[in-house]
mmCIF file of C-alpha atoms in Angstrom:
data_model
loop_
_atom_site.group_PDB
_atom_site.id
_atom_site.type_symbol
_atom_site.label_atom_id
_atom_site.label_comp_id
_atom_site.label_asym_id
_atom_site.label_seq_id
_atom_site.Cartn_x
_atom_site.Cartn_y
_atom_site.Cartn_z
ATOM 1 C CA MET U 1 -15.264 -27.367 42.516
ATOM 2 C CA GLN U 2 -15.515 -31.190 42.410
ATOM 3 C CA LEU U 3 -13.568 -31.433 39.145
ATOM 4 C CA LEU U 4 -10.386 -30.290 40.866
ATOM 5 C CA ARG U 5 -10.550 -33.238 43.293
ATOM 6 C CA PHE U 6 -10.424 -35.885 40.564
ATOM 7 C CA PRO U 7 -7.163 -37.653 39.630
ATOM 8 C CA ASN U 8 -5.248 -36.128 36.710
ATOM 9 C CA LEU U 9 -6.142 -39.020 34.392
ATOM 10 C CA VAL U 10 -9.843 -38.423 35.003
ATOM 11 C CA GLN U 11 -9.426 -34.673 34.566
ATOM 12 C CA GLU U 12 -7.563 -35.255 31.305
ATOM 13 C CA LYS U 13 -10.391 -37.467 30.005
ATOM 14 C CA ILE U 14 -12.990 -34.852 30.918
ATOM 15 C CA PHE U 15 -11.019 -32.013 29.323
ATOM 16 C CA GLY U 16 -10.426 -34.109 26.212
ATOM 17 C CA SER U 17 -14.169 -34.633 25.750
ATOM 18 C CA LEU U 18 -14.850 -30.885 25.685
ATOM 19 C CA GLU U 19 -14.651 -28.596 22.689
ATOM 20 C CA LEU U 20 -11.943 -25.978 22.718
ATOM 21 C CA ASP U 21 -14.239 -23.006 23.332
ATOM 22 C CA GLU U 22 -15.828 -24.953 26.207
ATOM 23 C CA LEU U 23 -12.375 -25.391 27.722
ATOM 24 C CA LEU U 24 -11.854 -21.640 27.509
ATOM 25 C CA VAL U 25 -15.113 -21.028 29.359
ATOM 26 C CA LEU U 26 -14.108 -23.574 31.998
ATOM 27 C CA SER U 27 -10.725 -21.893 32.429
ATOM 28 C CA PHE U 28 -12.468 -18.719 33.644
ATOM 29 C CA CYS U 29 -13.569 -20.511 36.826
ATOM 30 C CA SER U 30 -10.265 -20.164 38.668
ATOM 31 C CA ASN U 31 -6.532 -19.835 38.144
ATOM 32 C CA ARG U 32 -6.073 -23.426 39.268
ATOM 33 C CA THR U 33 -8.563 -24.692 36.678
ATOM 34 C CA LYS U 34 -6.847 -22.652 34.001
ATOM 35 C CA TYR U 35 -3.457 -24.047 34.997
ATOM 36 C CA LEU U 36 -4.745 -27.641 34.909
ATOM 37 C CA ILE U 37 -6.222 -27.171 31.434
ATOM 38 C CA GLU U 38 -2.983 -25.673 30.143
ATOM 39 C CA CYS U 39 -0.941 -28.577 31.551
ATOM 40 C CA LEU U 40 -3.216 -31.493 30.680
ATOM 41 C CA GLN U 41 -4.195 -30.274 27.191
ATOM 42 C CA LYS U 42 -0.765 -29.065 26.113
ATOM 43 C CA ASN U 43 -0.434 -31.606 23.274
ATOM 44 C CA ARG U 44 -3.883 -30.688 21.998
ATOM 45 C CA PHE U 45 -3.067 -26.986 21.977
ATOM 46 C CA ARG U 46 0.116 -27.641 20.020
ATOM 47 C CA LYS U 47 -2.002 -28.903 17.119
ATOM 48 C CA ILE U 48 -3.396 -25.399 16.607
ATOM 49 C CA ALA U 49 -1.433 -24.083 13.627
ATOM 50 C CA THR U 50 -3.047 -20.676 13.049
ATOM 51 C CA ILE U 51 -5.034 -18.159 15.072
ATOM 52 C CA SER U 52 -6.777 -15.467 13.020
ATOM 53 C CA TYR U 53 -8.224 -12.204 14.331
ATOM 54 C CA THR U 54 -10.725 -10.385 12.116
ATOM 55 C CA PHE U 55 -11.717 -6.802 12.960
ATOM 56 C CA ASP U 56 -14.618 -4.656 11.791
ATOM 57 C CA VAL U 57 -16.317 -1.571 13.205
ATOM 58 C CA ASN U 58 -18.619 -3.182 15.780
ATOM 59 C CA TYR U 59 -17.200 -6.666 16.168
ATOM 60 C CA PHE U 60 -14.159 -8.861 15.944
ATOM 61 C CA SER U 61 -13.709 -12.605 15.780
ATOM 62 C CA VAL U 62 -11.078 -15.205 16.572
ATOM 63 C CA CYS U 63 -10.761 -18.419 14.593
ATOM 64 C CA THR U 64 -8.284 -21.248 15.039
ATOM 65 C CA GLN U 65 -7.012 -23.579 12.338
ATOM 66 C CA PRO U 66 -7.781 -26.451 12.275
ATOM 67 C CA TYR U 67 -11.378 -25.572 13.128
ATOM 68 C CA TYR U 68 -13.597 -28.509 12.160
ATOM 69 C CA SER U 69 -13.229 -30.927 15.094
ATOM 70 C CA LYS U 70 -12.725 -30.502 18.791
ATOM 71 C CA GLN U 71 -9.213 -29.267 18.067
ATOM 72 C CA GLY U 72 -10.320 -25.751 17.102
ATOM 73 C CA CYS U 73 -12.867 -23.056 17.819
ATOM 74 C CA ARG U 74 -14.395 -19.775 16.692
ATOM 75 C CA LEU U 75 -15.123 -16.892 19.051
ATOM 76 C CA MET U 76 -17.316 -13.893 18.217
ATOM 77 C CA PHE U 77 -17.107 -10.514 19.979
ATOM 78 C CA ASP U 78 -19.923 -8.008 19.378
ATOM 79 C CA MET U 79 -20.582 -4.502 20.645
ATOM 80 C CA ARG U 80 -23.918 -4.278 22.474
ATOM 81 C CA LYS U 81 -25.579 -1.875 24.884
ATOM 82 C CA LYS U 82 -26.226 -2.734 28.523
ATOM 83 C CA VAL U 83 -23.894 -5.678 28.810
ATOM 84 C CA LYS U 84 -24.064 -7.739 31.976
ATOM 85 C CA PRO U 85 -20.518 -7.731 33.433
ATOM 86 C CA MET U 86 -18.620 -10.977 34.001
ATOM 87 C CA GLN U 87 -15.026 -11.869 34.869
ATOM 88 C CA LEU U 88 -13.634 -13.189 31.574
ATOM 89 C CA PHE U 89 -10.227 -13.363 29.887
ATOM 90 C CA GLY U 90 -8.673 -11.802 32.953
ATOM 91 C CA ILE U 91 -10.051 -8.316 32.255
ATOM 92 C CA GLY U 92 -12.657 -7.978 34.981
ATOM 93 C CA SER U 93 -16.218 -6.767 34.536
ATOM 94 C CA MET U 94 -16.275 -5.771 30.907
ATOM 95 C CA ILE U 95 -17.885 -8.392 28.680
ATOM 96 C CA SER U 96 -20.647 -10.958 29.035
ATOM 97 C CA LEU U 97 -20.845 -14.422 27.600
ATOM 98 C CA CYS U 98 -23.529 -16.329 25.755
ATOM 99 C CA ARG U 99 -23.584 -19.346 23.452
ATOM 100 C CA TRP U 100 -24.391 -18.791 19.782
ATOM 101 C CA LYS U 101 -25.189 -21.515 17.267
ATOM 102 C CA ASN U 102 -26.605 -21.890 13.805
ATOM 103 C CA SER U 103 -26.725 -24.662 11.231
ATOM 104 C CA GLN U 104 -23.276 -23.903 9.821
ATOM 105 C CA TYR U 105 -21.187 -22.467 12.652
ATOM 106 C CA ASP U 106 -20.833 -23.362 16.301
ATOM 107 C CA SER U 107 -19.308 -20.461 18.179
ATOM 108 C CA SER U 108 -19.058 -18.791 21.532
ATOM 109 C CA LYS U 109 -20.300 -15.230 21.433
ATOM 110 C CA TYR U 110 -19.048 -12.487 23.736
ATOM 111 C CA GLU U 111 -20.255 -8.915 24.095
ATOM 112 C CA TYR U 112 -18.736 -5.580 25.106
ATOM 113 C CA GLU U 113 -20.395 -2.200 25.518
ATOM 114 C CA SER U 114 -18.531 0.358 23.394
ATOM 115 C CA SER U 115 -16.170 0.699 20.452
ATOM 116 C CA GLN U 116 -13.595 2.205 22.830
ATOM 117 C CA GLU U 117 -13.472 -1.125 24.653
ATOM 118 C CA GLN U 118 -12.678 -3.149 21.536
ATOM 119 C CA THR U 119 -8.932 -2.549 21.815
ATOM 120 C CA THR U 120 -8.832 -3.464 25.514
ATOM 121 C CA VAL U 121 -10.893 -6.595 24.944
ATOM 122 C CA ALA U 122 -8.876 -7.687 21.905
ATOM 123 C CA LYS U 123 -5.548 -7.281 23.711
ATOM 124 C CA ALA U 124 -6.803 -9.232 26.714
ATOM 125 C CA VAL U 125 -8.211 -12.037 24.553
ATOM 126 C CA HIS U 126 -4.988 -12.287 22.551
ATOM 127 C CA SER U 127 -2.864 -12.397 25.707
ATOM 128 C CA TYR U 128 -5.116 -15.067 27.206
ATOM 129 C CA LEU U 129 -5.060 -17.238 24.075
ATOM 130 C CA TYR U 130 -1.302 -16.854 23.695
ATOM 131 C CA GLN U 131 -0.889 -18.463 27.114
ATOM 132 C CA PHE U 132 -2.781 -21.507 25.844
ATOM 133 C CA PHE U 133 -1.365 -21.914 22.354
ATOM 134 C CA GLY U 134 2.122 -20.463 22.742
ATOM 135 C CA SER U 135 4.576 -19.291 20.113
ATOM 136 C CA HIS U 136 4.352 -22.323 17.807
ATOM 137 C CA ALA U 137 1.058 -21.086 16.300
ATOM 138 C CA VAL U 138 0.961 -18.402 13.600
ATOM 139 C CA TYR U 139 -1.013 -15.335 14.720
ATOM 140 C CA GLN U 140 -2.555 -13.233 11.957
ATOM 141 C CA VAL U 141 -4.796 -10.173 11.734
ATOM 142 C CA PHE U 142 -7.327 -9.273 9.034
ATOM 143 C CA SER U 143 -8.988 -5.883 9.306
ATOM 144 C CA CYS U 144 -11.044 -3.308 7.417
ATOM 145 C CA ILE U 145 -10.511 -0.803 10.239
ATOM 146 C CA ARG U 146 -7.318 0.291 11.962
ATOM 147 C CA PRO U 147 -6.800 -2.762 14.188
ATOM 148 C CA PRO U 148 -5.413 -2.650 17.711
ATOM 149 C CA SER U 149 -1.684 -3.222 17.939
ATOM 150 C CA LEU U 150 -1.295 -6.741 19.341
ATOM 151 C CA GLU U 151 1.954 -8.313 20.479
ATOM 152 C CA LYS U 152 3.582 -11.306 18.773
ATOM 153 C CA ILE U 153 1.556 -11.025 15.546
ATOM 154 C CA ASP U 154 3.194 -12.767 12.571
ATOM 155 C CA ARG U 155 0.999 -11.642 9.670
ATOM 156 C CA THR U 156 -1.272 -8.637 9.065
ATOM 157 C CA HIS U 157 -3.640 -7.740 6.233
ATOM 158 C CA ILE U 158 -5.308 -4.321 6.498
ATOM 159 C CA ARG U 159 -7.849 -2.854 4.127
ATOM 160 C CA VAL U 160 -6.809 0.691 4.989
ATOM 161 C CA PRO U 161 -9.774 2.986 5.783
ATOM 162 C CA GLU U 162 -10.195 6.275 3.959
ATOM 163 C CA ASN U 163 -8.258 9.286 5.318
ATOM 164 C CA THR U 164 -5.908 7.146 7.409
ATOM 165 C CA THR U 165 -2.688 9.022 8.181
ATOM 166 C CA ALA U 166 0.780 7.483 8.089
ATOM 167 C CA GLU U 167 1.017 7.839 11.871
ATOM 168 C CA GLU U 168 -2.324 6.091 12.437
ATOM 169 C CA LEU U 169 -1.285 3.210 10.197
ATOM 170 C CA GLU U 170 2.096 2.914 11.901
ATOM 171 C CA ALA U 171 0.397 2.670 15.302
ATOM 172 C CA CYS U 172 -1.152 -0.644 14.215
ATOM 173 C CA PHE U 173 2.321 -2.237 14.201
ATOM 174 C CA THR U 174 4.060 -0.783 17.256
ATOM 175 C CA ALA U 175 3.585 -3.924 19.386
ATOM 176 C CA SER U 176 4.673 -6.321 16.593
ATOM 177 C CA PRO U 177 7.190 -4.465 14.424
ATOM 178 C CA ASN U 178 8.955 -7.499 12.917
ATOM 179 C CA GLN U 179 6.339 -9.428 10.990
ATOM 180 C CA GLU U 180 6.686 -12.188 8.443
ATOM 181 C CA PHE U 181 4.005 -10.788 6.126
ATOM 182 C CA ILE U 182 2.101 -7.512 5.743
ATOM 183 C CA GLN U 183 -0.477 -6.631 3.103
ATOM 184 C CA LEU U 184 -1.986 -3.165 2.652
ATOM 185 C CA ASN U 185 -4.763 -2.223 0.257
ATOM 186 C CA GLY U 186 -8.055 -0.338 0.399
ATOM 187 C CA TYR U 187 -7.452 3.423 0.614
ATOM 188 C CA PHE U 188 -3.704 3.108 1.136
ATOM 189 C CA ASN U 189 -2.065 6.096 -0.582
ATOM 190 C CA GLY U 190 1.566 5.020 -0.303
ATOM 191 C CA ASN U 191 2.475 7.350 2.573
ATOM 192 C CA LEU U 192 4.389 5.780 5.467
ATOM 193 C CA CYS U 193 6.349 7.094 8.427
ATOM 194 C CA PRO U 194 10.153 7.340 8.111
ATOM 195 C CA ASN U 195 11.780 4.019 9.060
ATOM 196 C CA SER U 196 8.326 2.459 9.222
ATOM 197 C CA ALA U 197 8.014 -0.978 10.829
ATOM 198 C CA ILE U 198 5.916 -1.932 7.805
ATOM 199 C CA LEU U 199 8.974 -1.665 5.571
ATOM 200 C CA GLY U 200 10.787 -4.227 7.731
ATOM 201 C CA ALA U 201 8.330 -7.053 7.000
ATOM 202 C CA GLU U 202 9.952 -10.066 5.362
ATOM 203 C CA HIS U 203 7.201 -10.200 2.726
ATOM 204 C CA LEU U 204 5.316 -6.988 1.911
ATOM 205 C CA THR U 205 2.420 -6.643 -0.525
ATOM 206 C CA VAL U 206 0.904 -3.213 -1.157
ATOM 207 C CA ASN U 207 -1.777 -1.859 -3.452
ATOM 208 C CA SER U 208 -1.182 1.879 -3.489
ATOM 209 C CA GLY U 209 -3.300 4.660 -4.890
ATOM 210 C CA GLY U 210 -0.268 6.970 -4.922
ATOM 211 C CA TYR U 211 3.349 6.754 -5.994
ATOM 212 C CA GLY U 212 5.244 4.035 -4.141
ATOM 213 C CA ASP U 213 8.757 5.491 -4.416
ATOM 214 C CA GLU U 214 9.299 5.772 -0.651
ATOM 215 C CA ILE U 215 8.106 2.206 -0.150
ATOM 216 C CA LEU U 216 10.644 0.796 -2.579
ATOM 217 C CA LEU U 217 13.582 2.932 -1.457
ATOM 218 C CA GLY U 218 12.877 2.307 2.232
ATOM 219 C CA PHE U 219 12.099 -1.419 2.069
ATOM 220 C CA ARG U 220 14.294 -3.537 4.375
ATOM 221 C CA GLY U 221 12.718 -6.975 3.917
ATOM 222 C CA LYS U 222 13.181 -9.889 1.538
ATOM 223 C CA ARG U 223 10.275 -9.831 -0.904
ATOM 224 C CA LEU U 224 8.176 -6.915 -2.130
ATOM 225 C CA GLU U 225 5.150 -6.801 -4.428
ATOM 226 C CA CYS U 226 3.643 -3.418 -5.320
ATOM 227 C CA LYS U 227 0.645 -2.436 -7.388
ATOM 228 C CA GLY U 228 0.837 1.243 -8.208
ATOM 229 C CA PRO U 229 3.004 3.776 -10.068
ATOM 230 C CA PHE U 230 6.699 4.559 -9.554
ATOM 231 C CA HIS U 231 8.847 7.250 -11.126
ATOM 232 C CA ASP U 232 11.451 5.990 -13.591
ATOM 233 C CA ALA U 233 14.137 7.827 -11.613
ATOM 234 C CA THR U 234 13.222 5.770 -8.542
ATOM 235 C CA ILE U 235 13.696 2.504 -10.436
ATOM 236 C CA VAL U 236 17.075 3.757 -11.669
ATOM 237 C CA GLN U 237 18.121 4.775 -8.151
ATOM 238 C CA PHE U 238 17.052 1.419 -6.741
ATOM 239 C CA LEU U 239 18.975 -0.600 -9.358
ATOM 240 C CA ASN U 240 22.084 1.570 -9.003
ATOM 241 C CA GLU U 241 22.099 1.260 -5.218
ATOM 242 C CA TRP U 242 21.726 -2.505 -5.425
ATOM 243 C CA LYS U 243 24.394 -2.915 -8.105
ATOM 244 C CA SER U 244 26.916 -0.700 -6.305
ATOM 245 C CA ASN U 245 26.343 -2.693 -3.096
ATOM 246 C CA ARG U 246 25.081 0.386 -1.242
ATOM 247 C CA GLY U 247 21.674 -0.955 -0.234
ATOM 248 C CA PHE U 248 18.922 -3.586 -0.410
ATOM 249 C CA HIS U 249 21.173 -6.340 0.935
ATOM 250 C CA ASN U 250 18.191 -8.343 2.230
ATOM 251 C CA LEU U 251 16.090 -8.063 -0.921
ATOM 252 C CA GLU U 252 15.529 -11.322 -2.802
ATOM 253 C CA SER U 253 12.684 -10.405 -5.165
ATOM 254 C CA LEU U 254 10.623 -7.445 -6.351
ATOM 255 C CA ILE U 255 7.521 -7.215 -8.521
ATOM 256 C CA ILE U 256 6.003 -3.888 -9.571
ATOM 257 C CA ASN U 257 2.764 -3.820 -11.531
ATOM 258 C CA SER U 258 1.605 -0.309 -12.358
ATOM 259 C CA SER U 259 -1.494 -1.467 -14.229
ATOM 260 C CA ASP U 260 -3.038 1.464 -16.115
ATOM 261 C CA TYR U 261 -1.140 4.065 -14.086
ATOM 262 C CA LYS U 262 2.140 4.057 -15.979
ATOM 263 C CA SER U 263 4.443 2.360 -18.510
ATOM 264 C CA TYR U 264 8.205 2.143 -18.003
ATOM 265 C CA ASP U 265 10.871 3.045 -20.559
ATOM 266 C CA ARG U 266 13.229 0.075 -20.399
ATOM 267 C CA GLY U 267 15.866 1.641 -22.631
ATOM 268 C CA ASP U 268 15.991 4.848 -20.630
ATOM 269 C CA ILE U 269 16.127 3.040 -17.270
ATOM 270 C CA ILE U 270 19.022 0.694 -18.101
ATOM 271 C CA LYS U 271 20.959 2.878 -20.561
ATOM 272 C CA ASN U 272 23.754 3.698 -18.102
ATOM 273 C CA MET U 273 23.855 0.311 -16.386
ATOM 274 C CA ASP U 274 26.139 -2.582 -17.175
ATOM 275 C CA VAL U 275 23.311 -4.986 -17.990
ATOM 276 C CA LYS U 276 24.521 -8.458 -18.979
ATOM 277 C CA GLN U 277 22.727 -11.034 -21.094
ATOM 278 C CA LEU U 278 22.904 -14.812 -21.202
ATOM 279 C CA ASP U 279 25.618 -16.069 -23.550
ATOM 280 C CA ARG U 280 23.467 -17.996 -26.000
ATOM 281 C CA PRO U 281 20.725 -15.959 -27.711
ATOM 282 C CA GLU U 282 18.336 -18.914 -27.657
ATOM 283 C CA ASP U 283 18.518 -19.183 -23.853
ATOM 284 C CA ILE U 284 16.242 -17.461 -21.382
ATOM 285 C CA LEU U 285 16.318 -17.803 -17.600
ATOM 286 C CA GLN U 286 13.146 -18.634 -15.699
ATOM 287 C CA ILE U 287 13.396 -17.678 -12.052
ATOM 288 C CA THR U 288 10.812 -18.826 -9.483
ATOM 289 C CA TRP U 289 10.235 -18.191 -5.781
ATOM 290 C CA GLU U 290 7.568 -18.514 -3.100
ATOM 291 C CA MET U 291 5.779 -15.316 -2.076
ATOM 292 C CA SER U 292 3.516 -15.148 0.969
ATOM 293 C CA HIS U 293 -0.073 -14.185 0.237
ATOM 294 C CA SER U 294 -3.133 -13.374 2.276
ATOM 295 C CA CYS U 295 -6.471 -15.049 1.860
ATOM 296 C CA SER U 296 -9.533 -12.832 1.605
ATOM 297 C CA TYR U 297 -10.346 -11.941 5.163
ATOM 298 C CA SER U 298 -13.670 -12.775 6.724
ATOM 299 C CA MET U 299 -15.178 -12.884 10.176
ATOM 300 C CA PHE U 300 -15.379 -16.633 9.558
ATOM 301 C CA SER U 301 -11.871 -16.961 8.124
ATOM 302 C CA ILE U 302 -10.302 -20.354 8.709
ATOM 303 C CA VAL U 303 -7.733 -20.269 5.921
ATOM 304 C CA PRO U 304 -4.156 -20.804 7.129
ATOM 305 C CA PRO U 305 -1.185 -18.756 5.905
ATOM 306 C CA LYS U 306 -0.105 -19.683 2.422
ATOM 307 C CA SER U 307 2.520 -18.933 -0.185
ATOM 308 C CA GLU U 308 2.252 -19.102 -3.946
ATOM 309 C CA PRO U 309 4.903 -19.304 -6.657
ATOM 310 C CA SER U 310 5.913 -16.137 -8.486
ATOM 311 C CA ASP U 311 8.139 -16.172 -11.545
ATOM 312 C CA PHE U 312 9.303 -14.409 -14.678
ATOM 313 C CA ARG U 313 11.648 -15.016 -17.612
ATOM 314 C CA SER U 314 14.466 -12.781 -18.758
ATOM 315 C CA ARG U 315 17.826 -12.784 -20.522
ATOM 316 C CA ASP U 316 18.965 -9.631 -18.694
ATOM 317 C CA TYR U 317 20.884 -9.656 -15.439
ATOM 318 C CA LEU U 318 23.104 -7.469 -13.264
ATOM 319 C CA ILE U 319 26.193 -8.361 -11.228
ATOM 320 C CA ARG U 320 26.601 -6.654 -7.861
ATOM 321 C CA ASP U 321 29.886 -4.944 -7.119
ATOM 322 C CA GLY U 322 31.960 -6.469 -4.367
ATOM 323 C CA ASP U 323 30.417 -9.927 -3.990
ATOM 324 C CA GLY U 324 29.439 -10.811 -7.578
ATOM 325 C CA GLU U 325 25.809 -11.580 -6.664
ATOM 326 C CA LYS U 326 23.636 -11.945 -9.785
ATOM 327 C CA VAL U 327 20.064 -10.768 -10.249
ATOM 328 C CA SER U 328 17.676 -11.157 -13.163
ATOM 329 C CA ILE U 329 15.742 -8.054 -14.185
ATOM 330 C CA SER U 330 12.793 -7.541 -16.485
ATOM 331 C CA ILE U 331 11.302 -4.170 -17.444
ATOM 332 C CA GLU U 332 8.357 -4.450 -19.801
ATOM 333 C CA ASN U 333 5.512 -1.998 -20.271
ATOM 334 C CA ARG U 334 3.864 -1.609 -16.838
ATOM 335 C CA ASN U 335 5.932 -4.243 -15.039
ATOM 336 C CA VAL U 336 9.300 -4.230 -13.293
ATOM 337 C CA ARG U 337 10.665 -7.527 -11.968
ATOM 338 C CA PHE U 338 13.822 -8.290 -10.029
ATOM 339 C CA ALA U 339 15.001 -11.570 -8.454
ATOM 340 C CA LEU U 340 18.311 -12.875 -7.137
ATOM 341 C CA TRP U 341 19.697 -16.066 -8.581
ATOM 342 C CA LYS U 342 20.836 -17.140 -5.126
ATOM 343 C CA GLY U 343 17.996 -18.399 -2.944
ATOM 344 C CA ASN U 344 15.528 -18.693 -5.828
ATOM 345 C CA SER U 345 14.909 -21.477 -8.326
ATOM 346 C CA CYS U 346 16.605 -20.847 -11.698
ATOM 347 C CA GLU U 347 16.153 -22.819 -14.905
ATOM 348 C CA ILE U 348 17.555 -22.180 -18.388
ATOM 349 C CA ILE U 349 14.861 -22.567 -21.052
ATOM 350 C CA ASN U 350 15.351 -22.582 -24.810
ATOM 351 C CA ARG U 351 13.169 -20.023 -26.526
#
C-alpha cells in the first residue's frame, strides 16, 4: 500500500482530509494502517465527546457527538439476507459494507445476516471504536429491545419490551455494572434481581407499571427518580433507615411521582418521626440539584448526555443520627421528595 511509504507528515495530512467514517474503512486494510491512524489522529479522536448506540429489532446505529463536521460520523447496521462477507471490525467474514447517503444524513451502512449476529457485531464494533476514542468519551446506549451487554458503557436508556423478566433485564448490564445513569421505561414492571447492578447506578430514573418498593429499598446510588406507586409503609421504612443511619448513605436526592396511581398520607407517614421545621414560620427552604436525564432515543440520535435542575420547597427536615446530616422532605398528594442539604444548593425564601 503506497500510503504506508509516505512520511508521517504527509500521512497526517491525508488522514486529516478524510471524514471519520472513511478513516474507519481505511483502518480495515491492515493492522499497520489502523495503528498509524490511531497515532496520527489521536488529537482528533479526543474531540469526540459522546458515542451513542441505538438498538432496534433489525438494526442498530452508532453516532458520535460532535457529528456535523469531519470530527464525527454515523454508522448504520442493518440485518439483510445473503450478505457478502468481508473482514471488518476485526470479526472476520460476517458483515458487508456499502456507502449510504441521502440529502440529510451521510452515513456508512453495514449489513449482517441474522438477528443472532447483532450481539456479536455490536460487541465487535464497540471494542473497535473504543480503541480509537478511548475512555475520555461518554458511551451511551438507547434501546427498545434488550440490548447486548457492552463493556465500559456509561449511560443506558431502555424502553423495556413486554414480558421481559428481571433476569433478562439484568443481563443487559453484566458487562457494565457501574453506570453513571440508567433509565427504564416501556413495559418495566418494577421487578429486579436481588442486588441488581441497576440499583447501583449513580443516577437512576424509572417509570414503573408496578409497585417500586424494592427499587427504593435496594437503591445504592446517589439520585433516584421514580414514576409509579409505593406503599406508605415503604416510605416510612426508608425514612426511618436513613434517619437512624442504617442505610442509604450514598443517597443525595429522591423524587417519587405516583401520578394517578396513589396519594400519600403525610400525617400518617411522619407521625412517629422527629420531623423538624425551620425556625421562622415565614421561611421556606428551596433545594436544587442537577439530575441526569436521557434524550429521546433515535437511530439518528446525536444529543449528548445532559442534566437538568430538579428542586422543591419545604419547611420540613430530618436530622440523621450519628453525624447530624440534614435532609429536606416533602410529602404532598402523589409526590414524595427528599434531598440532602449537603451537596445540593439551598436557599431560604420568604413565603
